[in-house]
Amino acid sequence: MSYQPLLLSFDEAAVLAEELEKNSLLGRGLRRDMAKVKAYMDSIGIEVPTKQGEAGGYEHNRHKQNYIIMDIAARLFLITKNDMYRDYIVTILTKYAHVYPELEDNTSRDSNPPGKLFHQTLNENMWMLYASCAYSCVYHTLTDDERTLITENLFKPMIHMFVVTYGKDFDIVHNHGLWAVAAVGICGYAIGDQESVDKALYGLKLDRTSGGFLAQLDNLFSPDGYYMEGPYYHRFSLRPIFLFAETIERRQPELKIYEYNNSVIKTTSYAVMATAFPDGSLPALNDSSKTISINDEGVIIATSVCFQRYEQNDTLISMANHQQDVWIHTSGAALSTAVSTAKKIKPFSWGSIFLSDGPKGEKGGVSILRHRDSEEDDTMVLLWFGQHGSDHQYHSALDHGHYDGLHMSVFNRGHEVLQDYGFGRWVNVEPKFGGRYIPENKTYCKQTVAHNTVVVDQKTQNKFNTALAETKFGQKHFFEVEDTKLQGVSAIIEDYYDGVTMQRSILVADIEEFEKPLVIDVYRILSDEEHEYDLPFHFKGQIIRTDFDYSIPAKLSPLGADNGYQHLWKTGEGKVEGSALVSWLHDSSYYSLVSTAPKGGEVIFARIGANDPDFNLRAEPAFILRQSGSNHVFASVLETHGYFNESIEASDGARGLVSEIEVLAENADGTVIEIKTVTGSVYRFGISNRSTGEQSNEHTIPASHEVFSWKGAFSEL
């Protein structure tokens, strides 16, 4: 038989059948899928809605579940040879083919044009992609009349919609564009339409540059594989990339798609995986859900295929062990076997990394410092300074950027300690603004004050102007991770506020006296004019203590009138001078952040939720360090300490060791800080402020009548 299914040959399916009774990741996955399909068939059966419904409503979800179940059932048919799965797919595809030509277009409330099944063609792309894969699995069982009906009434009209009716969107370099080309290409292979395949591969002009899959792979990612919209939309792009790539490899192996552009498919997959927090969740850079993790279907597929197509390394095995899942595919079988036969699997870690941003890696990036202790607990610190995650030149849908240059996130003891809010959206929850991005996504979530970075004069970076922000990006100052006891990263942004330069340097210092590594944050601000500087820290948990007095207002009021401040209730404030401590409890751990306040300032306690009449925002706490001046340095140290267990009424180490932090010296050469503890210990750290090319020189900084010397970008003195 010359025709083979797109992603799984008949011989491969027979091999996978041997896993059905095994207690392996693949075996459990197969049995899970069998139960899922049976439950759907028993409860829903064949249902093809022909009326329009709410975006994200019943009809939307029924069409979505139909393509998901078709895809799963198709592979189960090949593996089990049970005609029940085949009959379901043929019946439902035939029913869609009968009604599709007569369906009216939906009404789109989004920038994405509507389809006949969904309110966005994006969802229609996804439906056709998976339906085409299912069709290829039952193709050999169909009569000529059935093939003609499904091809002429269903798939060809859908292709026409994508490449003709909405052809202007087909070649956009964007995650929506990836789904469009993958859907058309996979459908073209399934129905033997090479002309459509070529358009999907090379663009409507067939020039390989203005559009198509190859152009997407050339232009979407930085040399390190990072995607400008951030991990949330990046992981969404992995599914079409791998499903199309695997189909191309099987139908046109001469293209060597997995080797294309220096194996960009591998590079960009690793870039997503390497940003993950130790619990598997992905950082909320730009518009991002806080719940998306490496358990996402696209990342699971990528983990399996990378293991088979690129390299069988221990980190991918650790990833699969964390996911407790593999793709139901020969690549998943290989990874499942590796997990089953591994002697010991440690928690996954991609180590400390820097990922450049921009098509040539020239637009800043994201730095991640990781430290694993003897208990295999990971501390991770992320510093963001890449390009704005939007580009209005491509498409209006490419508007997910946040104004958060030099944002910092911290993770340890199993959760995010200093966090990013993520996006403002109730996905597919129709009563909440149609399941779309809520208005507060712009008025709060994208604003600078919603992130852990400095706000100048209560304004948002780059004047909350997307076109202006797209011209700005940070620069890596240094990234030093060779010494696991003392790692550091530093980055600079300029003119995100007129006339203001900012440099943020973060050290992760593993010092014997402390339970966990200290996270040392030195935020340097240069300006010729006086400003008010706010440095917010968004945390989870309950305030335990401070070392300063504060007052609580009798009546809540917003912190400001705009730029996100209108959504923050002021819940308390206190004057500080010299050094300020705020300590809180989250889960079973205590955290203390000690910060400098050399000229006097304020600590403002806040909670999200003001001016939110529809209760769209999560009521989460934050505190803000407020200082005024021209040049200024915020120096802070975050200490993780102690243990709390309410169920057994146990609390230990509720007070941290750090008592004070001070900036001893600061100039164009460097910044020197001093950390004192309640035990009498004194720790001094020097950070280079010199340009990158000068950091190998020896620096001398006069401070407190002493001279400190060090070489390199930073040092413990």
XYZ file of C-alpha atoms in Angstrom:
717
model
C 0.000 0.000 0.000
C 1.637 3.232 -1.131
C -0.415 5.699 0.952
C 0.761 5.944 4.542
C -0.743 7.984 7.390
C 1.003 11.317 7.868
C 2.605 10.847 11.270
C 2.557 7.136 11.995
C 3.187 4.348 9.502
C 1.353 1.044 9.691
C 4.516 -0.752 10.788
C 5.204 1.828 13.504
C 1.645 1.516 14.770
C 2.107 -2.234 15.118
C 5.172 -1.667 17.291
C 3.284 0.804 19.501
C 0.570 -1.805 20.011
C 3.079 -3.783 22.072
C 2.930 -1.013 24.705
C -0.804 -1.339 25.361
C -0.446 -3.497 28.462
C 2.843 -2.096 29.760
C 3.161 0.088 32.845
C 5.159 2.689 30.944
C 4.504 6.330 30.125
C 3.412 5.285 26.655
C 1.312 2.360 27.871
C -0.467 4.521 30.443
C -0.940 7.228 27.821
C -2.564 4.783 25.417
C -4.964 3.478 28.053
C -5.789 7.039 29.136
C -6.590 7.997 25.548
C -8.743 4.907 25.036
C -10.782 5.780 28.119
C -11.062 9.416 27.024
C -12.347 8.564 23.562
C -14.811 5.993 24.887
C -16.179 8.456 27.434
C -16.652 11.067 24.711
C -18.313 8.644 22.328
C -20.622 7.407 25.082
C -21.622 10.867 26.304
C -21.617 12.965 23.123
C -21.471 10.605 20.186
C -21.630 12.355 16.823
C -22.573 16.015 17.192
C -21.722 18.669 14.619
C -23.204 22.055 15.595
C -24.535 24.023 12.623
C -25.592 27.152 14.495
C -23.360 29.950 15.657
C -22.832 30.288 19.360
C -20.826 32.414 21.728
C -17.097 32.679 21.210
C -15.730 30.086 23.571
C -19.232 28.753 24.160
C -20.846 25.346 23.682
C -20.555 25.193 19.891
C -16.912 26.306 20.001
C -16.039 23.667 22.555
C -17.925 20.951 20.699
C -16.024 21.617 17.450
C -12.774 21.749 19.439
C -13.431 18.489 21.245
C -14.450 16.871 17.966
C -11.056 17.505 16.389
C -9.202 16.493 19.543
C -11.082 13.202 19.773
C -10.711 12.566 16.028
C -6.934 12.967 16.308
C -6.661 10.622 19.286
C -9.084 8.062 17.852
C -7.214 7.985 14.538
C -3.948 6.908 16.131
C -5.790 4.419 18.324
C -7.337 2.920 15.196
C -3.903 2.362 13.664
C -2.528 0.926 16.906
C -5.457 -1.243 18.038
C -7.062 -1.878 14.620
C -10.438 -1.463 16.335
C -12.978 -0.369 13.707
C -14.942 1.518 16.350
C -12.409 4.333 16.068
C -12.399 4.226 12.275
C -16.192 4.352 12.034
C -16.383 7.333 14.385
C -13.875 9.355 12.340
C -15.446 8.546 8.987
C -18.937 9.365 10.253
C -17.996 12.691 11.788
C -15.834 13.813 8.835
C -18.645 12.902 6.456
C -21.153 14.850 8.512
C -18.892 17.920 8.520
C -18.475 17.558 4.744
C -22.238 17.602 4.248
C -22.846 20.773 6.269
C -19.675 22.842 5.865
C -20.407 24.431 2.466
C -23.726 25.839 3.728
C -22.463 27.236 7.034
C -22.359 31.003 7.409
C -19.272 32.807 8.605
C -19.132 33.510 12.302
C -18.868 37.036 13.656
C -15.395 37.824 14.931
C -14.906 40.168 17.868
C -11.173 39.853 17.530
C -8.550 41.050 15.067
C -8.433 37.526 13.660
C -11.001 36.969 10.850
C -13.846 34.494 11.409
C -14.239 30.965 10.149
C -17.376 28.904 9.610
C -16.876 26.709 12.666
C -15.129 29.173 14.963
C -15.012 32.890 15.615
C -11.334 32.957 14.620
C -9.648 31.368 11.617
C -6.864 30.433 14.047
C -9.187 27.836 15.577
C -10.326 26.787 12.113
C -6.661 26.206 11.201
C -6.280 23.973 14.218
C -9.425 22.038 13.364
C -8.269 21.377 9.801
C -4.779 20.359 10.900
C -5.990 17.697 13.308
C -8.859 16.572 11.086
C -6.372 16.108 8.229
C -4.145 13.944 10.409
C -7.178 11.843 11.344
C -8.249 11.594 7.710
C -4.833 10.271 6.743
C -5.188 7.459 9.290
C -8.447 6.176 7.783
C -7.747 7.090 4.146
C -6.987 3.504 3.174
C -10.423 2.384 4.397
C -12.462 4.993 2.507
C -14.376 4.536 -0.702
C -13.668 6.852 -3.628
C -16.984 8.607 -3.012
C -16.142 9.222 0.654
C -12.737 10.624 -0.226
C -14.249 12.903 -2.856
C -16.948 14.177 -0.503
C -14.530 14.967 2.334
C -11.921 16.493 0.039
C -14.208 18.593 -2.171
C -16.787 19.705 0.389
C -14.594 20.127 3.446
C -10.839 20.338 3.032
C -10.562 22.229 -0.252
C -13.051 24.937 0.802
C -11.099 25.347 4.046
C -7.803 25.669 2.188
C -9.419 28.247 -0.122
C -10.534 30.246 2.913
C -7.015 30.321 4.338
C -4.951 30.976 1.206
C -7.402 33.049 -0.847
C -10.198 34.617 1.199
C -7.835 35.478 4.034
C -4.630 35.242 2.076
C -3.385 38.525 3.560
C -3.071 36.750 6.908
C -1.558 33.540 5.547
C 1.996 34.832 5.210
C 2.227 36.786 8.474
C 5.278 35.944 10.562
C 3.466 35.160 13.782
C 2.238 32.178 15.789
C -1.120 32.467 13.966
C 0.806 32.285 10.700
C 2.531 29.107 11.851
C -0.810 27.427 12.477
C -2.073 28.572 9.074
C 0.846 27.206 7.062
C 1.005 23.988 9.094
C -2.708 23.367 8.623
C -2.632 23.962 4.875
C 0.580 21.986 4.421
C -0.602 18.988 6.419
C -3.986 19.010 4.691
C -2.250 19.284 1.318
C -0.166 16.200 2.081
C -3.255 14.335 3.315
C -5.313 14.943 0.171
C -2.433 14.853 -2.325
C -2.469 18.600 -3.092
C 1.221 19.463 -3.595
C 0.380 22.957 -4.831
C -1.055 23.799 -1.408
C 1.910 22.137 0.283
C 4.285 24.351 -1.670
C 2.375 27.480 -0.642
C 2.586 26.345 2.954
C 6.312 25.697 2.689
C 7.422 28.667 0.601
C 4.648 31.282 0.915
C 1.981 32.418 -1.505
C 4.657 33.959 -3.737
C 6.726 30.759 -3.483
C 9.788 32.939 -2.771
C 10.717 31.350 0.589
C 11.050 34.795 2.180
C 7.728 36.659 2.174
C 5.865 33.835 3.874
C 5.538 30.120 4.422
C 6.942 27.680 6.957
C 10.590 28.204 6.064
C 10.239 31.973 6.363
C 8.590 31.495 9.746
C 11.532 29.397 10.912
C 13.949 32.010 9.561
C 12.318 35.067 11.111
C 10.361 34.176 14.224
C 13.232 33.260 16.505
C 16.497 34.712 17.738
C 19.756 32.792 17.141
C 19.230 31.308 20.621
C 15.701 30.279 19.672
C 13.809 32.823 21.781
C 10.439 34.032 20.460
C 9.662 37.716 20.891
C 6.150 37.170 22.289
C 7.505 35.123 25.188
C 7.158 31.530 26.444
C 3.338 31.468 26.496
C 2.950 32.034 22.772
C 6.236 30.256 22.082
C 4.997 26.945 23.495
C 1.786 27.425 21.445
C 3.951 27.553 18.315
C 5.627 24.206 19.037
C 2.630 22.087 18.084
C 2.319 23.303 14.474
C 6.098 23.341 14.112
C 6.532 19.710 15.106
C 3.390 18.310 13.518
C 4.269 19.938 10.211
C 7.989 19.157 10.480
C 7.346 15.499 11.214
C 4.970 15.321 8.241
C 7.523 17.028 5.976
C 10.270 14.659 7.114
C 8.110 11.690 6.188
C 6.708 13.046 2.892
C 9.632 15.136 1.636
C 12.737 13.921 3.505
C 14.977 15.580 0.932
C 14.134 18.929 2.549
C 15.960 17.806 5.733
C 13.612 19.961 7.746
C 15.093 19.029 11.116
C 18.474 20.302 9.958
C 17.069 23.497 8.435
C 18.624 26.803 9.544
C 21.185 25.188 11.845
C 18.545 22.920 13.380
C 16.418 25.874 14.448
C 13.592 23.532 15.450
C 15.807 22.035 18.140
C 17.202 25.411 19.194
C 13.818 27.022 19.603
C 12.392 24.014 21.451
C 15.239 24.077 23.950
C 14.732 27.825 24.380
C 11.171 27.261 25.618
C 12.133 24.366 27.846
C 15.096 26.227 29.321
C 12.953 29.114 30.563
C 10.779 26.864 32.743
C 10.674 27.308 36.493
C 11.650 24.219 38.524
C 7.983 23.276 38.978
C 7.592 23.188 35.190
C 5.561 26.390 34.887
C 6.625 28.897 32.258
C 7.520 32.514 33.103
C 4.747 35.021 32.486
C 6.662 37.280 30.123
C 4.334 39.449 28.022
C 0.714 38.278 27.802
C 0.952 34.926 29.545
C -1.177 32.514 31.505
C 0.178 31.627 34.933
C -0.995 28.034 34.480
C 0.891 27.099 31.324
C 3.745 24.673 31.922
C 5.942 22.088 30.241
C 2.962 19.739 30.514
C 1.518 21.618 27.549
C 0.834 19.359 24.555
C 3.286 21.228 22.329
C 6.138 20.880 24.810
C 5.356 17.184 25.328
C 5.522 16.621 21.561
C 8.754 18.629 21.356
C 10.350 16.656 24.193
C 9.586 13.358 22.485
C 10.650 14.393 18.982
C 13.838 16.130 20.143
C 14.785 12.940 21.974
C 14.345 10.868 18.812
C 15.478 13.317 16.131
C 18.284 15.210 17.888
C 19.848 13.824 21.049
C 18.985 11.383 23.774
C 20.136 13.423 26.759
C 19.373 13.135 30.452
C 17.613 16.498 30.619
C 14.952 15.396 28.145
C 14.479 12.201 30.151
C 14.039 14.349 33.271
C 11.563 16.532 31.399
C 9.474 13.507 30.388
C 9.595 12.156 33.927
C 8.272 15.481 35.186
C 5.584 15.581 32.476
C 4.650 11.952 33.186
C 3.613 11.813 29.563
C 4.982 11.292 26.073
C 3.603 11.859 22.606
C 1.693 8.806 21.324
C 4.182 8.276 18.548
C 7.389 6.357 17.841
C 9.367 9.255 19.293
C 7.295 8.991 22.437
C 7.982 5.271 22.553
C 11.738 5.877 22.539
C 11.486 8.405 25.346
C 9.098 6.228 27.340
C 11.583 3.364 27.201
C 14.394 5.665 28.322
C 12.402 6.799 31.347
C 11.497 3.203 32.240
C 15.094 1.974 32.048
C 16.851 4.954 33.677
C 18.529 4.071 36.974
C 18.006 7.470 38.607
C 16.255 10.531 37.253
C 16.993 13.871 38.862
C 14.685 16.896 38.584
C 15.209 18.595 35.245
C 17.475 21.634 35.028
C 18.740 23.517 32.009
C 21.260 25.370 34.154
C 21.960 29.089 34.065
C 21.382 30.502 30.599
C 21.227 33.680 28.565
C 18.827 33.732 25.602
C 19.248 36.566 23.146
C 16.226 38.278 21.615
C 15.750 39.698 18.125
C 16.240 38.049 14.714
C 20.000 38.571 14.929
C 20.248 38.294 18.700
C 20.828 42.019 18.886
C 17.840 43.067 20.996
C 18.704 42.172 24.564
C 17.223 39.012 25.949
C 16.463 37.090 29.105
C 19.004 35.836 31.647
C 18.262 33.019 34.055
C 20.418 32.102 37.046
C 19.888 28.673 38.601
C 21.346 27.140 41.731
C 20.654 23.599 42.977
C 21.511 22.795 46.592
C 22.316 19.498 48.306
C 18.605 18.853 48.826
C 18.081 19.244 45.070
C 16.028 22.361 45.699
C 16.393 24.873 42.896
C 16.631 28.627 43.231
C 15.971 30.437 39.963
C 16.180 34.153 39.186
C 15.039 35.626 35.881
C 15.989 39.064 34.536
C 14.106 40.290 31.468
C 15.515 42.964 29.119
C 14.567 41.968 25.573
C 12.567 43.683 22.871
C 8.959 44.690 23.378
C 6.850 41.597 22.675
C 4.764 43.216 19.939
C 5.325 44.230 16.345
C 2.582 46.243 14.676
C 4.355 45.949 11.305
C 3.382 42.297 11.019
C -0.191 42.006 12.235
C -2.578 43.572 14.720
C -2.721 40.216 16.514
C 0.958 40.592 17.352
C 0.237 42.881 20.299
C 1.172 40.966 23.409
C 4.065 43.068 24.656
C 4.365 44.330 28.241
C 6.244 47.410 29.428
C 8.545 45.664 31.878
C 12.192 46.262 31.008
C 14.483 44.868 33.755
C 11.650 42.844 35.289
C 12.788 40.227 37.829
C 11.142 36.967 38.928
C 12.416 34.683 41.696
C 11.541 31.035 42.352
C 12.549 28.635 45.106
C 11.164 25.986 47.455
C 8.651 24.936 44.858
C 6.974 28.209 43.917
C 7.382 31.680 42.469
C 8.464 34.036 45.241
C 8.583 37.356 43.394
C 6.103 36.989 40.571
C 4.772 38.451 37.365
C 0.983 38.894 37.224
C 0.695 37.479 33.704
C -2.156 38.369 31.385
C -5.652 39.660 32.131
C -7.872 37.165 30.387
C -10.502 34.561 31.202
C -9.821 32.124 28.379
C -13.051 30.844 26.814
C -15.121 32.141 29.747
C -17.815 33.897 27.725
C -19.351 35.992 30.569
C -15.927 37.544 31.174
C -15.692 39.849 28.161
C -16.300 36.994 25.738
C -13.273 35.069 26.960
C -11.034 37.655 25.320
C -8.412 39.869 26.896
C -10.171 41.986 29.502
C -9.827 45.796 29.457
C -7.668 45.586 32.581
C -5.039 43.723 30.587
C -4.090 47.091 29.131
C -4.909 49.290 32.094
C -3.051 47.130 34.616
C -1.335 43.934 33.462
C 0.784 45.536 30.726
C 1.703 48.576 32.817
C 5.171 48.822 34.339
C 3.877 49.007 37.924
C 2.435 45.495 37.474
C 5.991 44.137 37.252
C 9.005 43.983 39.530
C 10.921 46.858 37.969
C 11.381 50.582 38.594
C 8.610 53.014 37.686
C 9.615 56.659 37.172
C 7.164 59.378 38.248
C 4.320 56.826 38.287
C 4.489 56.562 34.494
C 4.739 53.500 32.273
C 7.893 52.779 30.283
C 8.043 54.147 26.742
C 4.904 56.205 27.371
C 2.793 53.062 26.904
C 3.362 53.517 23.179
C 3.793 50.245 21.286
C 5.514 51.786 18.259
C 7.967 53.630 20.520
C 8.574 50.550 22.679
C 9.350 48.470 19.595
C 12.371 50.702 18.951
C 13.826 50.014 22.418
C 15.530 47.010 23.930
C 17.995 46.323 26.703
C 21.616 45.299 26.517
C 23.423 42.579 28.420
C 26.078 44.127 30.660
C 27.485 40.877 31.991
C 26.472 37.261 32.519
C 28.827 35.269 34.761
C 27.867 31.772 35.919
C 31.074 29.736 36.025
C 31.269 29.892 39.821
C 28.122 28.183 41.094
C 28.682 29.771 44.514
C 28.455 33.287 43.098
C 26.574 33.849 39.851
C 25.617 37.198 38.402
C 23.831 38.976 35.596
C 23.540 42.643 34.727
C 21.628 44.520 32.026
C 21.003 48.103 30.981
C 18.050 49.948 29.477
C 18.275 53.537 28.243
C 15.604 56.161 27.629
C 12.672 53.930 28.464
C 12.003 57.123 30.401
C 13.349 60.305 28.814
C 16.852 61.036 30.064
C 16.981 58.042 32.426
C 19.427 55.129 32.236
C 18.912 52.044 34.374
C 21.233 49.166 35.167
C 20.036 46.167 37.131
C 22.518 43.640 38.491
C 21.464 40.451 40.255
C 23.748 38.092 42.163
C 22.886 34.645 43.490
C 25.287 34.051 46.372
C 25.574 30.646 48.038
C 26.978 31.500 51.473
C 27.406 28.827 54.139
C 25.732 30.842 56.874
C 22.404 30.989 55.034
C 19.846 28.233 54.422
C 19.372 29.181 50.776
C 21.322 31.362 48.352
C 20.856 35.078 48.802
C 19.372 36.945 45.860
C 21.123 40.316 45.760
C 19.460 42.965 43.606
C 21.301 46.199 42.769
C 19.195 48.598 40.686
C 21.194 51.640 39.566
C 19.434 54.707 38.089
C 21.148 57.637 36.369
C 19.387 60.911 35.572
C 20.254 64.596 35.439
C 16.829 65.506 36.769
C 14.935 64.774 39.982
C 12.351 62.010 39.812
C 10.209 59.821 42.006
C 11.293 56.188 41.761
C 9.026 53.264 42.683
C 10.349 49.713 42.874
C 7.422 47.267 43.326
C 7.765 43.695 44.526
C 4.818 41.406 43.831
C 4.718 38.465 46.199
C 2.361 35.832 47.529
C 1.693 35.240 51.179
C 1.109 37.066 54.433
C 3.169 39.918 55.849
C 4.866 38.710 59.038
C 6.960 41.644 60.209
C 8.793 44.820 59.300
C 11.549 46.774 61.043
C 9.719 50.086 60.603
C 6.418 51.542 61.728
C 3.580 51.830 59.265
C -0.024 53.004 59.273
C -3.131 51.380 57.844
C -5.750 53.655 56.235
C -9.267 53.660 57.640
C -10.586 53.917 54.085
C -9.006 52.352 51.016
C -8.105 54.548 48.058
C -6.237 53.889 44.796
C -2.516 54.657 44.651
C -2.984 56.856 41.583
C -5.204 57.829 38.704
C -3.640 55.980 35.767
C -0.721 53.886 34.455
C -1.906 50.906 36.505
C -1.804 52.738 39.835
C -5.581 53.188 39.637
C -5.920 49.412 40.121
C -3.829 49.257 43.310
C -5.422 49.824 46.698
C -3.118 51.501 49.193
C -3.315 49.204 52.218
C -0.515 50.713 54.291
C 2.555 52.958 54.280
C 5.560 53.722 56.410
C 8.514 56.088 56.409
C 11.946 54.451 56.299
C 15.540 55.601 56.458
C 18.820 53.730 56.166
C 17.490 50.219 55.587
C 14.018 48.640 55.482
C 12.915 45.053 56.064
C 9.682 43.409 54.891
C 9.138 39.752 55.760
C 6.316 37.459 54.684
C 5.222 33.830 54.884
C 4.237 31.769 51.870
C 3.404 28.101 52.160
C 6.000 26.642 54.519
C 8.736 29.249 53.959
C 9.589 32.675 55.296
C 11.025 35.369 53.061
C 12.680 38.617 54.048
C 13.593 41.432 51.695
C 15.950 44.066 53.121
C 16.473 47.209 51.049
C 18.418 50.450 51.241
C 16.790 53.801 51.935
C 19.818 56.093 52.390
C 18.001 59.415 51.925
C 14.773 58.348 53.548
C 11.748 57.149 51.650
C 8.570 55.150 51.904
C 7.395 51.580 51.816
C 3.856 51.386 50.441
C 1.745 48.265 50.851
C -0.780 47.615 48.107
C -3.283 45.111 46.814
C -4.586 44.670 43.288
C -8.299 45.282 42.734
C -9.140 48.985 42.777
C -11.352 50.358 39.987
C -12.270 46.821 38.959
C -16.085 46.807 38.832
C -16.342 43.359 37.236
C -13.880 41.684 39.627
C -11.653 40.820 36.691
C -8.328 41.108 38.524
C -6.871 38.781 41.128
C -6.559 40.403 44.566
C -2.822 39.893 45.084
C -0.441 41.829 47.362
C 2.608 43.934 46.610
C 4.810 46.448 48.330
C 6.589 49.384 46.749
C 9.893 50.984 47.728
C 9.609 54.693 46.965
C 12.600 57.057 46.743
C 13.143 60.480 45.206
C 16.267 61.987 43.653
C 18.266 62.070 40.463
C 20.905 59.340 40.545
C 19.873 56.529 42.853
C 20.663 52.909 43.746
C 18.071 50.494 45.117
C 20.076 47.709 46.766
C 18.058 44.787 48.124
C 18.725 41.295 49.367
C 16.106 38.523 49.421
C 16.626 35.816 52.034
C 14.733 32.514 52.210
C 14.608 31.120 55.715
C 12.770 29.031 58.254
C 9.949 26.544 58.215
C 6.254 26.686 59.062
C 3.726 23.874 59.378
C 0.365 24.900 60.715
C -0.991 21.364 60.943
C 1.619 20.379 63.562
C 1.956 23.911 64.966
C 5.627 24.145 64.065
C 7.556 27.299 63.224
C 11.310 27.645 63.051
C 13.608 30.385 61.795
C 10.837 32.946 61.335
C 13.419 35.733 61.527
C 16.111 35.882 58.874
C 19.776 36.597 59.411
C 20.153 39.719 57.244
C 19.756 42.857 59.335
C 20.947 45.634 57.033
C 22.164 46.423 53.527
C 24.095 49.544 52.541
C 25.604 51.014 49.396
C 29.203 51.824 50.371
C 30.275 53.305 47.049
C 28.879 53.975 43.611
C 30.430 55.551 40.536
C 31.075 54.896 36.855
C 33.512 52.117 37.713
C 31.367 50.112 40.067
C 28.974 49.747 42.968
C 29.942 48.276 46.324
C 27.322 47.030 48.754
C 27.586 45.699 52.285
C 25.269 43.166 53.924
C 25.245 42.776 57.713
C 23.710 39.933 59.676
C 22.388 39.522 63.201
C 25.299 37.159 63.854
C 27.827 39.922 63.239
C 28.922 38.766 59.799
C 29.645 41.349 57.111
C 29.576 40.571 53.396
C 30.676 43.020 50.703
C 30.064 42.684 46.992
C 31.380 44.730 44.109
C 29.593 45.118 40.782
C 31.229 46.546 37.688
C 29.544 49.496 36.032
C 32.145 49.748 33.293
C 31.307 48.944 29.703
C 31.526 45.314 28.679
C 34.876 45.676 26.968
C 36.475 47.129 30.088
C 35.296 44.571 32.607
C 38.452 42.495 32.426
C 40.422 45.427 33.875
C 41.075 45.800 37.575
C 38.753 48.257 39.285
C 39.381 50.193 42.494
C 36.500 51.788 44.362
C 37.145 54.080 47.369
C 34.509 53.514 50.053
C 34.409 54.261 53.766
C 38.136 55.066 53.750
C 38.995 51.674 52.331
C 39.940 50.491 48.848
C 38.231 47.407 47.436
C 39.688 45.740 44.368
C 38.377 43.041 42.099
C 38.665 41.733 38.596
C 35.836 40.877 36.249
C 32.203 41.848 36.282
C 31.470 41.326 39.970
C 32.977 39.792 43.078
C 32.520 39.047 46.745
C 34.961 41.332 48.495
